Coordinates of C-alpha atoms in Angstrom, one line a residue:
M17 CA 166.9 75.1 88.5
P18 CA 169.4 76.3 91.1
D19 CA 169.4 79.9 92.2
N20 CA 172.6 80.9 90.4
S21 CA 171.1 79.7 87.2
I22 CA 168.3 82.0 87.9
H23 CA 170.5 84.8 88.7
E24 CA 172.1 84.3 85.5
L25 CA 168.8 84.2 83.6
M26 CA 167.7 87.3 85.0
T27 CA 171.2 89.2 84.1
L28 CA 170.7 87.8 80.7
L29 CA 167.1 89.4 80.5
R30 CA 168.4 92.7 81.5
E31 CA 171.0 92.9 78.8
Y32 CA 168.2 92.4 76.5
G33 CA 166.3 95.2 78.1
V34 CA 163.6 92.9 79.8
R35 CA 162.8 93.6 83.4
T36 CA 161.3 91.7 86.2
I37 CA 159.7 93.0 89.1
D38 CA 162.8 93.0 91.1
D39 CA 164.0 95.6 89.0
R40 CA 161.2 98.1 90.4
A41 CA 163.1 98.6 93.7
G42 CA 165.6 100.3 91.7
D43 CA 163.9 102.5 89.4
G44 CA 160.4 102.9 91.0
K45 CA 158.9 102.2 87.6
T46 CA 155.9 99.7 87.3
G47 CA 155.0 97.4 84.2
F48 CA 152.5 94.5 83.6
P49 CA 153.7 91.3 85.7
V50 CA 153.8 88.2 83.5
T51 CA 154.7 84.9 85.3
V52 CA 157.1 82.6 83.3
P53 CA 157.3 79.0 85.0
L54 CA 160.9 77.5 84.9
G55 CA 160.2 74.1 86.4
D56 CA 160.6 72.5 89.5
G57 CA 157.6 74.9 91.1
Q58 CA 160.1 77.8 90.2
S59 CA 159.4 81.0 88.2
I60 CA 160.1 84.5 87.4
I61 CA 157.8 87.5 87.4
L62 CA 158.7 89.9 84.4
D63 CA 157.9 93.5 84.3
L64 CA 156.8 94.2 80.7
P65 CA 155.7 97.6 79.4
A66 CA 152.4 96.0 78.0
P67 CA 150.4 93.2 78.6
S68 CA 151.7 91.0 76.0
P69 CA 149.0 88.2 76.0
L70 CA 146.4 91.0 75.3
N71 CA 148.3 92.4 72.2
C72 CA 146.0 90.6 69.7
L73 CA 143.0 92.2 71.1
D74 CA 141.7 95.6 70.1
P75 CA 142.8 98.3 72.7
S76 CA 139.7 100.3 72.0
Q77 CA 137.4 97.8 73.5
L78 CA 139.6 96.3 76.0
G79 CA 142.0 97.9 78.9
V80 CA 143.9 97.0 81.8
A81 CA 144.9 99.0 84.9
I82 CA 147.2 98.0 87.7
L83 CA 146.7 100.1 90.9
D84 CA 149.2 100.1 93.9
P85 CA 147.6 99.1 97.4
N86 CA 146.6 102.8 98.1
G87 CA 144.3 102.8 95.1
K88 CA 146.8 105.1 92.9
V89 CA 147.1 104.1 89.5
R90 CA 150.4 102.7 88.4
R91 CA 150.0 101.7 84.9
T92 CA 147.3 101.8 82.3
W93 CA 146.9 100.2 78.9
G94 CA 144.2 100.3 76.1
L95 CA 140.7 101.4 76.7
A96 CA 141.9 102.4 80.6
N97 CA 144.2 105.2 78.8
Q98 CA 140.8 106.8 77.3
L99 CA 138.8 106.9 80.8
N100 CA 139.0 109.7 83.0
L101 CA 138.3 107.5 85.9
F102 CA 142.0 106.3 85.8
R103 CA 143.7 110.0 84.7
S104 CA 143.3 111.2 88.2
N105 CA 146.1 111.6 90.7
Q106 CA 143.8 110.9 93.7
P107 CA 143.5 107.4 95.2
L108 CA 140.2 105.5 93.7
V109 CA 139.1 103.6 96.9
D110 CA 136.6 106.1 97.6
S111 CA 135.5 106.3 93.9
A112 CA 132.6 104.3 92.2
I113 CA 135.1 101.3 92.1
G114 CA 136.1 101.6 95.5
S115 CA 134.4 98.4 96.7
L116 CA 135.8 96.6 93.7
L117 CA 139.6 97.5 94.7
E118 CA 138.7 96.5 98.3
A119 CA 137.9 93.1 97.5
S120 CA 141.1 92.8 95.0
Y121 CA 143.2 93.8 97.9
Q122 CA 141.3 90.9 100.2
G123 CA 141.9 88.4 97.6
S124 CA 138.7 88.2 96.0
H125 CA 137.3 88.5 92.4
G126 CA 134.8 90.9 91.2
S127 CA 133.0 92.6 88.7
L128 CA 131.2 95.9 88.3
Y129 CA 129.0 97.7 85.6
L130 CA 129.5 101.2 85.6
D131 CA 128.5 103.8 82.6
G132 CA 128.9 101.5 79.8
Y133 CA 131.9 99.7 80.8
R134 CA 132.4 96.5 82.8
Y135 CA 135.2 96.1 85.3
F136 CA 136.8 92.9 86.3
S137 CA 139.4 92.8 89.3
A138 CA 141.8 90.5 90.8
G139 CA 144.6 90.9 93.4
L140 CA 148.0 90.9 92.3
P141 CA 150.8 89.9 94.9
N142 CA 154.0 92.6 94.8
A143 CA 156.7 91.8 97.3
D144 CA 155.0 92.6 100.5
S145 CA 152.0 93.9 99.3
T146 CA 149.1 93.6 96.8
D147 CA 148.2 95.7 93.9
A148 CA 144.8 95.5 92.1
F149 CA 144.5 94.1 88.6
L150 CA 141.6 95.8 86.7
L151 CA 140.5 94.6 83.2
V152 CA 138.1 97.0 81.7
V153 CA 135.8 96.0 78.8
N154 CA 133.6 98.0 76.5
A155 CA 130.0 97.0 77.5
Q156 CA 128.3 98.8 75.0
E157 CA 126.2 96.1 74.0
E158 CA 125.5 95.2 77.5
R159 CA 124.4 98.6 78.1
N160 CA 122.2 98.2 75.1
A161 CA 120.8 95.4 76.2
K162 CA 120.1 96.9 79.6
R163 CA 118.4 99.9 78.1
Q164 CA 116.4 97.6 75.9
A165 CA 115.2 95.4 78.7
S166 CA 114.4 98.5 80.7
K167 CA 112.4 99.9 77.8
S168 CA 110.6 96.7 77.4
W169 CA 109.9 96.4 80.9
R170 CA 108.5 99.8 81.0
I171 CA 106.5 99.5 78.2
A172 CA 105.0 96.1 79.5
N173 CA 104.5 97.7 82.9
A174 CA 102.8 100.8 81.4
L175 CA 100.4 98.7 79.1
K176 CA 99.4 96.4 82.3
R177 CA 98.7 99.4 84.4
L178 CA 97.0 101.2 81.7
G179 CA 94.9 98.1 80.8
K180 CA 93.9 97.6 84.2
I181 CA 92.4 101.0 84.7
L182 CA 90.9 101.0 81.4
T183 CA 89.0 97.9 81.9
M184 CA 88.0 99.3 85.3
N185 CA 86.2 102.4 84.0
Q186 CA 83.0 102.5 81.8
Q187 CA 82.5 106.2 81.4
V188 CA 84.3 108.8 79.4
E189 CA 85.0 111.2 82.2
H190 CA 86.4 108.7 84.6
I191 CA 88.5 106.7 81.9
S192 CA 90.1 110.0 80.7
V193 CA 91.2 110.9 84.4
A194 CA 92.5 107.8 85.3
A195 CA 94.1 107.1 81.7
A196 CA 96.0 110.7 82.2
H197 CA 97.1 110.0 85.7
E198 CA 98.4 106.4 84.9
I199 CA 100.3 107.2 81.5
A200 CA 101.9 110.1 83.5
S201 CA 103.1 108.2 86.3
A202 CA 103.9 104.9 84.3
T203 CA 106.2 106.7 81.7
E204 CA 107.2 109.6 84.0
L205 CA 106.1 112.3 81.9
A206 CA 105.8 116.1 82.6
A207 CA 102.5 116.4 81.4
V208 CA 99.4 114.5 79.7
L209 CA 96.3 116.1 78.3
V210 CA 93.2 114.2 77.2
W211 CA 90.5 115.6 74.9
T212 CA 87.4 114.1 73.7
V213 CA 85.1 115.4 71.0
D214 CA 81.7 116.4 72.2
P215 CA 79.2 115.0 69.9
H216 CA 76.8 118.0 70.4
D217 CA 78.9 120.6 68.8
N218 CA 82.1 118.7 67.3
F219 CA 84.5 120.4 69.5
L220 CA 87.4 119.0 71.3
R221 CA 87.0 119.5 75.1
L222 CA 89.5 119.0 77.6
A223 CA 88.3 116.0 79.6
A224 CA 91.6 115.6 81.8
S225 CA 95.0 117.0 82.1
V226 CA 97.7 115.9 84.4
G227 CA 101.1 118.5 84.8
A228 CA 99.4 121.5 83.3
N229 CA 98.8 124.7 85.3
R230 CA 95.2 126.3 85.3
A231 CA 96.4 129.1 82.7
G232 CA 97.1 126.4 80.3
T233 CA 94.1 124.3 80.8
N234 CA 91.9 127.2 80.6
V235 CA 93.3 128.3 77.3
L236 CA 92.9 124.7 75.9
S237 CA 89.6 123.8 77.2
K238 CA 87.7 123.9 74.0
L239 CA 89.4 123.5 70.6
A240 CA 88.3 123.0 66.9
V241 CA 88.3 119.6 65.4
E242 CA 88.3 120.7 61.7
G243 CA 90.2 123.4 60.4
G244 CA 91.8 124.6 63.4
S245 CA 95.6 125.0 63.7
S246 CA 96.2 127.3 66.6
C247 CA 97.8 124.5 68.8
V248 CA 99.3 121.1 68.0
A249 CA 95.9 119.3 69.3
E250 CA 93.9 121.3 66.8
L251 CA 96.5 120.1 64.2
V252 CA 96.5 116.6 65.2
A253 CA 92.7 116.6 65.1
T254 CA 92.4 118.0 61.7
T255 CA 95.0 115.8 60.1
R256 CA 94.4 112.7 62.1
N257 CA 98.3 112.3 61.8
S258 CA 100.5 111.9 64.9
F259 CA 103.0 114.6 65.9
F260 CA 106.5 114.5 67.3
T261 CA 109.1 117.2 68.4
Q262 CA 112.2 116.5 70.6
D263 CA 111.8 120.2 72.0
V264 CA 108.7 122.0 72.6
D265 CA 110.6 125.2 72.9
D266 CA 111.9 124.9 69.1
H267 CA 108.9 124.1 67.5
M268 CA 106.3 126.8 66.3
M269 CA 103.2 124.5 67.1
T270 CA 104.5 124.0 70.5
C271 CA 106.3 126.9 71.9
E272 CA 103.8 129.1 73.1
L273 CA 101.2 126.7 75.0
E274 CA 103.0 123.3 75.6
A275 CA 106.5 124.8 76.4
K276 CA 104.7 127.1 79.1
F277 CA 101.9 125.6 80.7
C278 CA 103.8 122.5 82.6
Y279 CA 104.8 122.6 86.2
L280 CA 108.1 120.6 85.3
R281 CA 110.3 121.6 82.8
P282 CA 109.1 120.1 79.4
G283 CA 111.3 118.6 77.0
G284 CA 109.5 116.8 73.8
A285 CA 106.1 116.4 72.7
S286 CA 104.3 113.4 71.2
V287 CA 100.5 114.0 70.0
H288 CA 98.1 111.2 68.8
P289 CA 94.7 111.3 67.4
L290 CA 92.4 108.8 69.0
V291 CA 90.7 107.2 66.2
I292 CA 88.3 104.1 65.8
S293 CA 87.0 103.1 62.3
D294 CA 88.1 106.6 60.8
R295 CA 86.1 108.4 63.5
L296 CA 87.7 110.8 65.7
L297 CA 87.2 110.3 69.4
G298 CA 89.8 112.7 70.7
V299 CA 93.3 113.7 70.9
L300 CA 96.0 112.3 73.4
E301 CA 99.0 114.7 74.2
L302 CA 102.2 113.8 76.1
I303 CA 104.8 116.1 77.2
G304 CA 108.4 114.5 77.9
R305 CA 110.5 116.1 80.8
E306 CA 113.4 118.1 80.0
E307 CA 116.4 116.0 79.1
D308 CA 114.5 112.5 79.3
P309 CA 116.5 110.0 77.2
Y310 CA 113.9 107.7 77.0
F311 CA 111.2 109.9 75.7
E312 CA 112.1 109.5 71.8
E313 CA 112.6 105.8 72.2
H314 CA 109.4 105.5 73.6
Q315 CA 107.2 106.6 70.7
E316 CA 106.2 103.2 69.7
L317 CA 104.9 102.8 73.2
F318 CA 102.9 106.0 73.0
Q319 CA 101.5 104.9 69.7
T320 CA 100.5 101.6 71.2
V321 CA 98.9 103.7 74.4
A322 CA 96.9 105.7 72.2
E323 CA 95.6 102.6 69.9
H324 CA 94.6 101.0 73.4
F325 CA 93.3 104.0 74.9
A326 CA 91.1 104.8 71.9
L327 CA 89.8 101.3 72.0
A328 CA 88.5 101.7 75.9
L329 CA 87.3 105.3 75.1
N330 CA 85.0 103.9 72.4
A331 CA 83.8 101.3 74.6
A332 CA 83.0 103.8 77.4
I333 CA 81.1 106.0 74.7
I334 CA 79.2 102.8 73.5
F335 CA 78.6 102.0 77.3
E336 CA 77.2 105.6 77.9
D337 CA 75.1 105.7 74.8
F338 CA 73.3 102.4 75.8
E339 CA 73.1 103.7 79.5
K340 CA 71.5 106.9 78.0
L341 CA 69.2 104.7 76.2
A342 CA 68.2 102.8 79.2
T343 CA 67.5 106.4 81.3
H344 CA 66.5 108.8 78.9
D345 CA 63.6 109.0 76.5
A346 CA 64.5 108.3 72.9
L347 CA 61.8 110.9 71.7
T348 CA 62.5 114.2 73.7
G349 CA 66.2 113.2 75.0
I350 CA 65.1 113.9 78.7
A351 CA 65.1 111.4 81.5
N352 CA 62.7 108.3 81.3
H353 CA 60.1 107.0 83.7
R354 CA 62.7 104.4 85.1
H355 CA 65.2 107.1 85.7
L356 CA 62.7 109.5 87.3
Q357 CA 61.7 107.0 89.9
E358 CA 65.5 106.2 90.8
F359 CA 66.2 109.6 91.0
L360 CA 63.1 110.7 92.9
H361 CA 64.0 108.0 95.2
Q362 CA 67.2 108.7 95.9
R363 CA 66.7 112.5 96.3
V364 CA 64.0 112.0 98.8
L365 CA 66.4 109.7 101.0
E366 CA 68.9 112.4 100.9
A367 CA 66.5 115.2 101.6
A368 CA 65.4 113.4 104.6
R369 CA 68.9 112.9 105.8
T370 CA 70.1 116.6 105.2
G371 CA 66.7 118.0 106.2
Q372 CA 66.3 119.7 103.0
E373 CA 63.2 120.2 101.0
L374 CA 62.4 118.9 97.6
G375 CA 59.8 120.1 94.8
V376 CA 58.3 118.2 92.3
I377 CA 56.1 119.4 89.4
M378 CA 53.8 117.2 87.2
L379 CA 52.9 118.7 83.8
D380 CA 50.4 117.7 81.1
V381 CA 50.1 119.2 77.7
D382 CA 46.5 120.3 77.1
H383 CA 44.4 119.0 74.5
F384 CA 47.3 116.8 73.1
R385 CA 45.0 114.1 71.9
S386 CA 43.1 116.4 69.7
F387 CA 46.1 118.0 68.4
N388 CA 47.8 114.8 67.6
E389 CA 44.6 113.7 65.9
E390 CA 44.2 116.8 63.9
E391 CA 47.8 117.4 63.0
G392 CA 49.4 113.8 63.0
H393 CA 51.8 111.9 65.2
D394 CA 54.9 113.7 63.7
A395 CA 53.4 116.9 64.8
G396 CA 52.5 115.5 68.3
D397 CA 56.1 114.4 68.5
E398 CA 57.5 117.9 67.5
V399 CA 55.2 119.4 70.3
L400 CA 56.5 117.0 73.0
R401 CA 60.3 117.8 72.1
L402 CA 59.3 121.6 72.3
V403 CA 57.8 121.2 75.6
A404 CA 60.8 119.1 77.0
D405 CA 63.3 121.9 75.7
S406 CA 61.0 124.5 77.3
M407 CA 61.3 122.4 80.7
K408 CA 65.2 122.0 80.3
A409 CA 65.5 125.7 79.7
C410 CA 63.7 126.8 82.9
V411 CA 65.3 124.0 85.2
R412 CA 69.1 124.0 87.1
P413 CA 71.7 121.4 85.8
Y414 CA 71.1 119.4 88.8
D415 CA 67.3 119.3 88.6
L416 CA 65.8 116.4 86.8
A417 CA 63.3 116.9 83.9
A418 CA 61.7 113.6 82.9
R419 CA 58.8 112.3 80.6
Y420 CA 56.5 110.5 82.8
G421 CA 54.7 108.9 80.0
G422 CA 52.4 109.9 77.1
E423 CA 52.2 113.7 77.1
E424 CA 52.7 113.9 80.7
F425 CA 56.2 115.1 82.3
T426 CA 57.8 115.7 85.5
V427 CA 60.2 117.9 87.1
V428 CA 62.3 117.2 90.3
M429 CA 64.1 120.1 92.2
P430 CA 66.4 119.3 95.1
G431 CA 66.6 121.7 97.7
S432 CA 63.6 123.8 96.5
S433 CA 61.0 125.2 98.7
E434 CA 57.1 125.2 97.4
Q435 CA 57.5 129.0 96.5
T436 CA 60.6 128.1 94.3
T437 CA 58.8 125.0 92.8
L438 CA 55.7 127.4 91.9
A439 CA 57.8 129.9 90.6
V440 CA 59.8 127.3 88.4
A441 CA 56.4 125.8 87.0
E442 CA 54.8 129.1 86.2
R443 CA 58.3 129.9 84.4
I444 CA 57.6 126.7 82.3
R445 CA 54.0 127.6 81.7
Q446 CA 54.8 130.8 80.3
R447 CA 57.6 129.6 78.3
V448 CA 55.5 127.0 76.8
E449 CA 52.5 129.5 76.2
S450 CA 54.7 131.6 74.0
L451 CA 55.6 128.5 71.9
A452 CA 53.6 128.7 68.4
Y453 CA 53.7 125.4 66.2
M454 CA 53.0 125.9 62.4
T455 CA 50.5 123.3 61.3
R456 CA 50.4 121.9 58.0
S457 CA 48.1 124.4 57.0
G458 CA 50.1 127.2 57.7
R459 CA 48.6 128.4 60.9
D460 CA 50.1 128.9 64.2
R461 CA 48.8 126.9 67.0
H462 CA 49.8 127.9 70.4
I463 CA 50.6 125.3 73.1
T464 CA 49.6 125.4 76.7
V465 CA 50.1 122.9 79.6
S466 CA 48.7 122.2 82.9
L467 CA 51.0 122.1 86.2
G468 CA 50.7 120.3 89.4
C469 CA 53.2 121.0 92.1
A470 CA 53.7 119.4 95.4
C471 CA 56.7 119.7 97.8
Y472 CA 58.6 117.1 100.4
P473 CA 58.3 116.7 103.2
N474 CA 55.0 119.0 103.5
R475 CA 53.1 117.2 101.1
G476 CA 54.5 113.4 101.5
V477 CA 56.7 111.3 103.3
D478 CA 58.2 109.2 100.2
A479 CA 58.7 109.1 96.4
A480 CA 55.2 107.7 95.8
D481 CA 53.4 110.1 98.0
I482 CA 55.1 113.1 96.4
L483 CA 54.5 112.0 92.9
K484 CA 50.8 111.2 93.8
A485 CA 50.2 114.7 95.4
A486 CA 51.7 116.4 92.5
D487 CA 49.7 114.5 90.2
V488 CA 46.3 115.1 92.2
A489 CA 47.2 118.8 91.9
L490 CA 47.4 118.4 88.1
F491 CA 44.4 116.8 88.0
E492 CA 42.6 119.5 89.7
A493 CA 44.7 122.2 87.0
K494 CA 43.1 120.4 84.1
R495 CA 39.6 120.0 85.9
T496 CA 39.5 123.9 86.7
G497 CA 40.3 124.9 83.4
R498 CA 43.9 124.0 82.1
N499 CA 46.8 126.2 81.4
K500 CA 47.4 126.9 85.0
V501 CA 49.6 126.2 88.0
V502 CA 48.1 124.3 91.0
T503 CA 49.8 123.2 94.2
F504 CA 48.8 120.4 96.2
T505 CA 46.6 121.4 99.4
G506 CA 45.8 117.8 100.7
Q507 CA 42.3 117.8 99.1
T508 CA 40.7 118.2 95.9
A509 CA 37.3 118.4 94.4
F510 CA 37.5 114.7 93.3
E511 CA 38.3 113.4 96.6
G512 CA 35.4 115.3 98.1
R513 CA 33.4 112.8 96.1
R514 CA 35.0 109.4 97.4
D515 CA 31.2 108.5 98.0
D516 CA 30.8 107.8 94.2
L517 CA 33.2 105.2 94.3
N518 CA 30.4 102.7 95.4
L519 CA 31.7 99.2 94.6
P520 CA 28.6 97.5 95.5
A521 CA 26.5 100.1 93.6
L522 CA 28.8 99.6 90.6
L523 CA 27.7 95.8 90.6
A524 CA 24.1 96.3 91.3
W525 CA 23.6 97.6 87.8
L526 CA 24.7 94.4 86.4
P527 CA 21.8 92.5 84.6
E528 CA 20.4 89.6 86.6
Q529 CA 20.6 87.2 83.7
D530 CA 24.5 88.4 83.4
R531 CA 25.4 88.1 87.1
A532 CA 25.8 84.0 87.4
E533 CA 28.2 84.3 83.9
S534 CA 30.3 87.1 85.3
E535 CA 31.0 85.4 88.6
D536 CA 31.8 82.0 86.6
L537 CA 34.2 84.1 84.4
Y538 CA 35.7 85.9 87.4
G539 CA 36.5 82.8 89.1
R540 CA 38.2 81.5 86.1
C541 CA 40.6 84.2 86.1
L542 CA 40.7 85.0 90.1
H543 CA 44.4 83.4 90.2
D544 CA 45.6 86.3 87.8
V545 CA 43.9 88.7 89.7
V546 CA 45.3 87.6 93.1
A547 CA 48.7 87.3 91.1
L548 CA 48.3 90.9 89.5
S549 CA 47.4 92.5 92.8
T550 CA 50.2 90.8 94.5
E551 CA 52.7 91.6 91.8
L552 CA 51.9 95.3 91.4
N553 CA 51.4 95.4 95.3
L554 CA 47.9 97.0 94.9
T555 CA 46.3 98.8 97.7
A556 CA 42.8 97.4 98.9
M557 CA 40.9 100.1 97.0
Q558 CA 42.9 99.1 93.8
T559 CA 42.3 95.7 94.1
A560 CA 38.5 96.2 94.9
I561 CA 38.2 98.3 91.7
L562 CA 40.1 95.8 89.6
Q563 CA 38.0 93.2 90.8
A564 CA 34.8 94.9 90.0
L565 CA 36.1 95.9 86.7
V566 CA 36.8 92.2 85.8
R567 CA 33.1 91.3 86.7
V568 CA 31.3 93.9 85.0
I569 CA 33.3 94.6 81.6
P570 CA 31.8 91.6 79.6
T571 CA 28.3 93.2 80.0
Y572 CA 29.2 96.9 80.0
R573 CA 28.2 98.2 76.8
R574 CA 24.4 97.5 78.1
V575 CA 25.0 99.6 81.1
K576 CA 23.3 103.2 81.4
D577 CA 25.3 106.3 80.3
Q578 CA 25.6 107.6 84.0
D579 CA 26.7 104.3 85.2
A580 CA 29.4 104.1 82.5
E581 CA 30.5 107.7 83.5
M582 CA 30.8 106.5 87.4
M583 CA 33.0 103.6 86.2
E584 CA 35.5 106.0 84.3
R585 CA 35.8 108.1 86.9
M586 CA 36.8 105.3 89.0
L587 CA 39.3 104.5 86.6
A588 CA 40.6 107.8 86.1
A589 CA 41.3 108.2 89.9
D590 CA 44.6 108.7 91.1
E591 CA 44.5 105.3 92.8
F592 CA 45.3 103.8 89.2
R593 CA 47.7 106.6 87.7
L594 CA 50.7 105.8 89.5
L595 CA 50.3 102.3 88.0
V596 CA 51.0 103.0 84.4
P597 CA 54.6 101.7 83.9
S598 CA 53.5 98.5 86.1
L599 CA 50.7 97.8 83.8
N600 CA 52.6 98.4 80.7
A601 CA 55.1 95.9 81.9
L602 CA 52.6 93.4 82.6
E603 CA 50.8 94.0 79.1
D604 CA 54.2 93.3 77.5
R605 CA 54.6 90.2 79.5
Y606 CA 51.1 89.3 78.2
E607 CA 51.7 89.7 74.7
E608 CA 54.7 87.8 74.9
K609 CA 53.6 84.5 76.9
G610 CA 49.8 84.9 77.1
N611 CA 49.9 84.6 81.0
L612 CA 46.7 86.4 81.6
T613 CA 43.5 85.3 80.6
P614 CA 41.4 87.5 77.9
L615 CA 38.9 88.9 80.5
L616 CA 41.8 90.3 82.9
A617 CA 43.5 91.7 79.6
R618 CA 40.3 93.4 78.7
A619 CA 40.5 94.9 82.2
L620 CA 44.2 96.0 81.9
A621 CA 43.1 97.6 78.5
A622 CA 40.1 99.5 80.1
I623 CA 42.6 100.9 82.7
L624 CA 45.3 101.8 80.3
A625 CA 42.8 103.7 77.8
V626 CA 41.2 105.6 80.4
I627 CA 44.5 106.5 82.6
E628 CA 46.1 107.7 79.3
G629 CA 43.4 109.8 78.2
Q630 CA 42.4 107.9 75.1
G631 CA 38.5 108.6 75.8
K632 CA 36.0 106.0 76.5
P633 CA 37.4 102.4 76.2
F634 CA 34.1 100.8 75.7
A635 CA 32.1 100.9 72.5
D636 CA 29.3 99.0 71.1
D637 CA 31.5 97.1 69.1
P638 CA 32.1 93.5 70.8
N639 CA 35.5 93.4 69.0
R640 CA 36.7 96.3 71.4
Y641 CA 37.1 93.7 74.1
D642 CA 39.7 91.5 71.9
P643 CA 43.2 91.3 73.1
E644 CA 44.4 92.5 69.5
I645 CA 42.6 95.8 70.4
M646 CA 44.2 96.0 73.7
A647 CA 47.7 95.6 71.6
M648 CA 46.8 98.2 69.5
V649 CA 46.3 100.5 72.5
L650 CA 49.7 99.8 73.7
Q651 CA 51.2 100.4 70.1
R652 CA 49.4 103.7 69.7
K653 CA 51.0 104.6 73.1
R654 CA 54.2 103.6 72.5
A655 CA 54.3 105.5 69.2
A656 CA 53.1 108.6 71.0

């Protein structure tokens, strides 16, 4: 189109009130430029009061802004009119969208998400400069999607981290502390409190806390499980229902405690019962931060976390129960023989490293066998429980009270001198002596105990030596009258008669006609004797006694009383007393697999019977030697 024709067209447009960008120079007003092609590569740029191509769109969802080269707003339309960003008279090159404007002035396109709105930019040539054209879109859906994605990531991340620490811990205390820290960190809470139910008194005890000051944890250290309503944790424990409030300051159940014990300013509270199969395990309390926009949205997450935590807590409780069964005596509730040996071994190593002393007490209930026979096994069990309770009441929390076996008990006291050990032993003796058991006939029977004491390192260099020394002292206490405390001095009346352990003399009274048969029987079970000696790590004396015992048992009932007494004294010697657990384990294996020959089984039965104080193991009844009789001996021992 010729230039004069273009000029005529522009004149005509002005007559109808349509401006072009050439008119801006005359009045300084700025509109929205719209390019109209005229053919032959020519065009004119209209300066319209509104972006007409967008008139069909919703101005509340879409807007346009034109900014001059300095970043000042020339014109706005639609959604842009509602934004404070474009109402400023200051250049926007230093604002949050400054980088977007700079790119536009340099001829680049770009976009930016800011505060729920999406900005699209482009350069707009204008004479000898370039304006910035901004298209503003309401990005509420995008914002919601981002928030949902962020929420989903936070949930997934929190569950992943929580799951990892829950599977790595198998004790209630450890899992509670780890979970409290991980939940607080993953979900950015002000405080997390974990209560667990104490099975002994059915109270809630604070197992772990994060973000709570000492004053708050002291107040909340112990709560009622049923009927309590002094705080929100008690309420949740009683009702078994979750609790939520948006602001702890505004709720009567949280305004006095949760609102005041957090180091950070608290916001809402989300409290959940930890329940498995209708059994309350504890309470999980989560306190949000002030003005946390995600806290209310995370209620589903918190519920899921509580459910996962309850499962892990239940697994830890079961694990501890099984662990206790493995290390504690089922009848008395104190440590068993296995745990005693492990504990004593570790404490002796620790004492050797630190140079401290260590006291050991061996304790035996006087005349327990006769009491058991006269009053029954139930009464005997009750006596053992009373003695165990007396021991626990007399020792420190870090001492170990254990059942050694049968009616024998042991106390291990790290850091205790010989004088302290004797004092504790005497305290136990007096406490037990003060007990009175009412029999079925209605009369009171007083219980007494004999105690032997030994101290590391003066009376032994390792765990076995200390136990042996205390056991020898116990033997002396029982031999010299019972109901007394004796400390190990290095020699006992029994040790003074070592010449009685005359093995050749023991074999000499075997009748001549039985010796060939005895040697033949012994030869057939020699392999088992050697295997037993190796497995139990027997000393030379123990092995010799066992070999002699195997030889003479078949004809024992024909020996004289004084010879039988000598043999029983051999078996009662401390050489064999420390072997009881190993012999028991071997007997169990014999019963199940039959690895040992009957002759050797008789020998083991004799050893166990004498060591455990069941009286003379040999009688005129030849059936006494049968393996079935041996099994009955073991069953009676276990029942006790």
